Amino acid sequence: MDIREKMNNGKIYCCNDEEILSEQMQCLEMLYDFNQTRPSEGEKRKEILQKLFAEVGDNVHIEPPLHANWGKFTHIGNDVYANFNLTLVDDTDIHIGHNVLIGPNVTIDAGTHPIHPELRRKAAQYNLPVIIEDNVWIGAGAIILPGVRVGENTVIGAGSVVTKDIPANVIAVGSPCKVMREINDHDLNFYHKTRKIEAEDLKEF
């Protein structure tokens, strides 16, 4: 099996292959250009992201600095906002759906290494895809680990370490991340603890 096939099939491979590292350099060069853009250069940022990622939808805003291993294995839907310091360890596919909010300092990690030091010493690696479904909010500093799927509408609390799949329509927090409760009608009436949403607050929406 070719090394590129292994990268995208969950197989173990050597991640210091010279040809692979050379390909990654192209991504790093584009990221450098993106991260040097001025705040007013929205169109330039958009053009770079379209070249960098496998797919990027409409109305996608990612604040620099952005970090990625490949770029070309990341798929992003429409209406996505990511705050600064998003890290994409995209050695295989990362899928980010529509209407996703990503807080600052979030890591989405699809690449990992075997436990045994002898294998790690030989630069062994394997990758498992990550899927973030539509309408997810990932709080600041959260880490999404390889092979995880986060269900639609779910909120991942700040600082969480997501080690396994999280279902749809829940609030999940912690390290390891666990479901706290379902999202319900209470959340339509209160936006923060006892702070009630008044009718006049909704006029601008």
Tab-separated table of C-alpha atoms in Angstrom:
chain	number	residue	atom	x	y	z
A	1	MET	CA	0.000	0.000	0.000
A	2	ASP	CA	1.304	3.471	-0.967
A	3	ILE	CA	2.183	5.786	1.925
A	4	ARG	CA	-0.569	8.219	0.891
A	5	GLU	CA	-3.115	5.407	1.013
A	6	LYS	CA	-1.888	4.464	4.474
A	7	MET	CA	-2.289	8.069	5.617
A	8	ASN	CA	-5.978	7.994	4.719
A	9	ASN	CA	-6.808	4.416	5.720
A	10	GLY	CA	-5.828	4.341	9.378
A	11	LYS	CA	-2.679	2.319	8.657
A	12	ILE	CA	0.642	2.836	10.398
A	13	TYR	CA	3.318	4.592	8.316
A	14	CYS	CA	6.577	6.508	8.620
A	15	CYS	CA	5.794	10.236	8.911
A	16	ASN	CA	9.343	11.474	8.170
A	17	ASP	CA	9.269	10.328	4.538
A	18	GLU	CA	11.143	13.008	2.548
A	19	GLU	CA	8.573	13.202	-0.253
A	20	ILE	CA	5.768	13.651	2.254
A	21	LEU	CA	7.670	16.368	4.102
A	22	SER	CA	8.292	18.158	0.796
A	23	GLU	CA	4.550	18.142	0.042
A	24	GLN	CA	3.787	19.507	3.493
A	25	MET	CA	6.110	22.432	2.826
A	26	GLN	CA	3.658	23.707	0.187
A	27	CYS	CA	0.975	23.917	2.858
A	28	LEU	CA	3.321	25.711	5.259
A	29	GLU	CA	4.200	28.288	2.599
A	30	MET	CA	0.495	29.063	2.015
A	31	LEU	CA	-0.118	29.289	5.737
A	32	TYR	CA	2.728	31.752	6.069
A	33	ASP	CA	1.090	33.956	3.422
A	34	PHE	CA	-2.309	33.678	5.126
A	35	ASN	CA	-0.911	34.518	8.545
A	36	GLN	CA	0.864	37.609	7.207
A	37	THR	CA	-2.313	39.160	5.769
A	38	ARG	CA	-3.638	42.428	7.127
A	39	PRO	CA	-7.086	42.562	8.781
A	40	SER	CA	-8.410	44.508	5.784
A	41	GLU	CA	-7.338	41.825	3.276
A	42	GLY	CA	-10.429	39.648	3.506
A	43	GLU	CA	-10.464	38.742	-0.188
A	44	LYS	CA	-6.832	37.685	-0.099
A	45	ARG	CA	-7.506	35.467	2.891
A	46	LYS	CA	-10.458	33.898	1.087
A	47	GLU	CA	-8.352	33.154	-2.004
A	48	ILE	CA	-5.624	31.481	0.074
A	49	LEU	CA	-8.118	29.331	1.981
A	50	GLN	CA	-9.668	28.158	-1.291
A	51	LYS	CA	-6.237	27.004	-2.454
A	52	LEU	CA	-5.265	25.546	0.918
A	53	PHE	CA	-8.302	23.411	1.787
A	54	ALA	CA	-9.928	20.482	-0.024
A	55	GLU	CA	-13.259	22.309	0.241
A	56	VAL	CA	-14.238	25.636	1.695
A	57	GLY	CA	-17.815	26.951	1.619
A	58	ASP	CA	-19.309	30.430	1.523
A	59	ASN	CA	-18.970	32.937	4.335
A	60	VAL	CA	-16.012	31.231	6.015
A	61	HIS	CA	-13.904	33.410	8.315
A	62	ILE	CA	-10.755	32.122	10.003
A	63	GLU	CA	-8.717	34.513	12.107
A	64	PRO	CA	-4.916	34.285	11.805
A	65	PRO	CA	-2.814	32.678	12.981
A	66	LEU	CA	-4.015	29.401	11.477
A	67	HIS	CA	-1.944	26.210	11.724
A	68	ALA	CA	-2.359	23.043	9.643
A	69	ASN	CA	-0.298	20.024	8.656
A	70	TRP	CA	-1.690	19.646	5.140
A	71	GLY	CA	-4.714	21.840	4.470
A	72	LYS	CA	-5.738	19.693	1.513
A	73	PHE	CA	-7.359	17.107	3.812
A	74	THR	CA	-9.633	19.660	5.513
A	75	HIS	CA	-13.231	20.151	4.305
A	76	ILE	CA	-15.175	23.178	5.562
A	77	GLY	CA	-18.863	23.969	4.994
A	78	ASN	CA	-20.721	27.294	4.776
A	79	ASP	CA	-20.977	29.967	7.477
A	80	VAL	CA	-18.043	28.841	9.594
A	81	TYR	CA	-16.162	31.121	11.983
A	82	ALA	CA	-12.902	30.136	13.676
A	83	ASN	CA	-11.168	32.433	16.126
A	84	PHE	CA	-7.373	32.786	16.325
A	85	ASN	CA	-4.934	29.890	16.777
A	86	LEU	CA	-7.004	27.126	15.191
A	87	THR	CA	-4.720	24.097	14.770
A	88	LEU	CA	-5.685	21.414	12.243
A	89	VAL	CA	-3.594	18.264	12.511
A	90	ASP	CA	-5.101	17.140	9.216
A	91	ASP	CA	-2.898	14.236	8.192
A	92	THR	CA	-6.163	12.667	7.046
A	93	ASP	CA	-9.662	14.078	6.536
A	94	ILE	CA	-11.155	16.635	8.884
A	95	HIS	CA	-14.759	17.515	8.025
A	96	ILE	CA	-16.256	20.694	9.498
A	97	GLY	CA	-19.944	21.181	8.691
A	98	HIS	CA	-22.115	24.269	8.142
A	99	ASN	CA	-22.707	26.986	10.757
A	100	VAL	CA	-19.864	25.865	12.997
A	101	LEU	CA	-18.351	28.201	15.602
A	102	ILE	CA	-14.803	27.504	16.792
A	103	GLY	CA	-13.355	29.418	19.735
A	104	PRO	CA	-9.725	30.547	20.099
A	105	ASN	CA	-6.901	28.062	20.650
A	106	VAL	CA	-8.842	25.004	19.468
A	107	THR	CA	-7.013	21.903	18.175
A	108	ILE	CA	-8.695	19.408	15.846
A	109	ASP	CA	-6.351	16.443	15.615
A	110	ALA	CA	-6.647	13.587	13.100
A	111	GLY	CA	-3.025	12.390	13.411
A	112	THR	CA	-1.497	10.371	16.240
A	113	HIS	CA	1.252	7.910	17.143
A	114	PRO	CA	1.508	4.388	18.603
A	115	ILE	CA	2.023	4.046	22.352
A	116	HIS	CA	5.223	1.972	22.320
A	117	PRO	CA	8.424	4.088	22.297
A	118	GLU	CA	10.217	1.761	19.857
A	119	LEU	CA	7.588	2.514	17.221
A	120	ARG	CA	7.570	6.233	17.979
A	121	ARG	CA	11.356	6.311	17.697
A	122	LYS	CA	10.926	5.133	14.104
A	123	ALA	CA	8.544	8.048	13.389
A	124	ALA	CA	5.512	5.757	13.225
A	125	GLN	CA	2.158	7.473	12.828
A	126	TYR	CA	-1.452	6.663	11.970
A	127	ASN	CA	-4.461	8.857	11.288
A	128	LEU	CA	-8.192	8.679	11.993
A	129	PRO	CA	-10.687	11.140	10.440
A	130	VAL	CA	-12.546	13.721	12.527
A	131	ILE	CA	-16.095	14.882	11.760
A	132	ILE	CA	-17.671	18.039	13.188
A	133	GLU	CA	-21.335	18.093	12.147
A	134	ASP	CA	-23.526	21.153	11.390
A	135	ASN	CA	-24.283	23.864	13.971
A	136	VAL	CA	-21.607	22.767	16.453
A	137	TRP	CA	-19.947	25.266	18.798
A	138	ILE	CA	-16.484	24.305	20.043
A	139	GLY	CA	-15.416	26.395	23.031
A	140	ALA	CA	-12.042	28.032	23.560
A	141	GLY	CA	-9.069	25.751	24.138
A	142	ALA	CA	-10.904	22.512	23.343
A	143	ILE	CA	-9.019	19.584	21.821
A	144	ILE	CA	-10.766	17.136	19.476
A	145	LEU	CA	-8.800	13.882	19.205
A	146	PRO	CA	-8.435	11.444	16.269
A	147	GLY	CA	-11.442	9.416	15.151
A	148	VAL	CA	-14.025	11.588	16.944
A	149	ARG	CA	-17.425	12.655	15.576
A	150	VAL	CA	-19.264	15.568	17.208
A	151	GLY	CA	-23.009	15.460	16.492
A	152	GLU	CA	-25.017	18.360	15.069
A	153	ASN	CA	-26.074	21.291	17.275
A	154	THR	CA	-23.814	20.167	20.121
A	155	VAL	CA	-21.768	22.518	22.304
A	156	ILE	CA	-18.296	21.447	23.425
A	157	GLY	CA	-17.297	23.365	26.546
A	158	ALA	CA	-14.131	25.428	26.765
A	159	GLY	CA	-11.011	23.459	27.641
A	160	SER	CA	-12.589	20.067	26.931
A	161	VAL	CA	-10.572	17.114	25.645
A	162	VAL	CA	-12.855	15.110	23.354
A	163	THR	CA	-11.637	11.517	23.290
A	164	LYS	CA	-14.750	9.782	21.919
A	165	ASP	CA	-17.883	10.495	19.856
A	166	ILE	CA	-20.304	13.067	21.294
A	167	PRO	CA	-23.987	12.784	20.243
A	168	ALA	CA	-26.147	15.497	18.694
A	169	ASN	CA	-28.046	18.178	20.629
A	170	VAL	CA	-26.069	18.091	23.893
A	171	ILE	CA	-23.715	20.179	25.988
A	172	ALA	CA	-20.525	18.237	26.717
A	173	VAL	CA	-17.589	19.377	28.836
A	174	GLY	CA	-14.507	18.153	30.654
A	175	SER	CA	-11.360	16.102	30.267
A	176	PRO	CA	-12.252	13.569	29.118
A	177	CYS	CA	-15.291	15.287	27.606
A	178	LYS	CA	-18.646	13.917	28.834
A	179	VAL	CA	-22.252	14.783	28.090
A	180	MET	CA	-23.632	17.152	30.711
A	181	ARG	CA	-27.185	17.535	29.448
A	182	GLU	CA	-29.362	17.831	26.358
A	183	ILE	CA	-30.050	21.175	24.736
A	184	ASN	CA	-33.735	22.007	25.356
A	185	ASP	CA	-36.400	24.735	25.381
A	186	HIS	CA	-34.843	26.265	28.511
A	187	ASP	CA	-32.002	27.395	26.241
A	188	LEU	CA	-34.474	29.389	24.145
A	189	ASN	CA	-35.464	31.385	27.217
A	190	PHE	CA	-32.147	31.833	29.033
A	191	TYR	CA	-28.892	32.735	27.296
A	192	HIS	CA	-26.647	32.472	30.403
A	193	LYS	CA	-27.626	30.851	33.695
A	194	THR	CA	-30.465	33.084	35.026
A	195	ARG	CA	-30.143	35.750	32.329
A	196	LYS	CA	-33.482	35.648	30.516
A	197	ILE	CA	-33.903	36.397	26.815
A	198	GLU	CA	-36.428	39.228	26.483
A	199	ALA	CA	-38.579	39.816	23.397
A	200	GLU	CA	-36.793	43.102	22.701
A	201	ASP	CA	-33.447	41.248	22.648
A	202	LEU	CA	-34.621	39.248	19.642
A	203	LYS	CA	-35.585	42.219	17.460
A	204	GLU	CA	-32.172	42.404	15.826
A	205	PHE	CA	-32.158	38.698	14.875
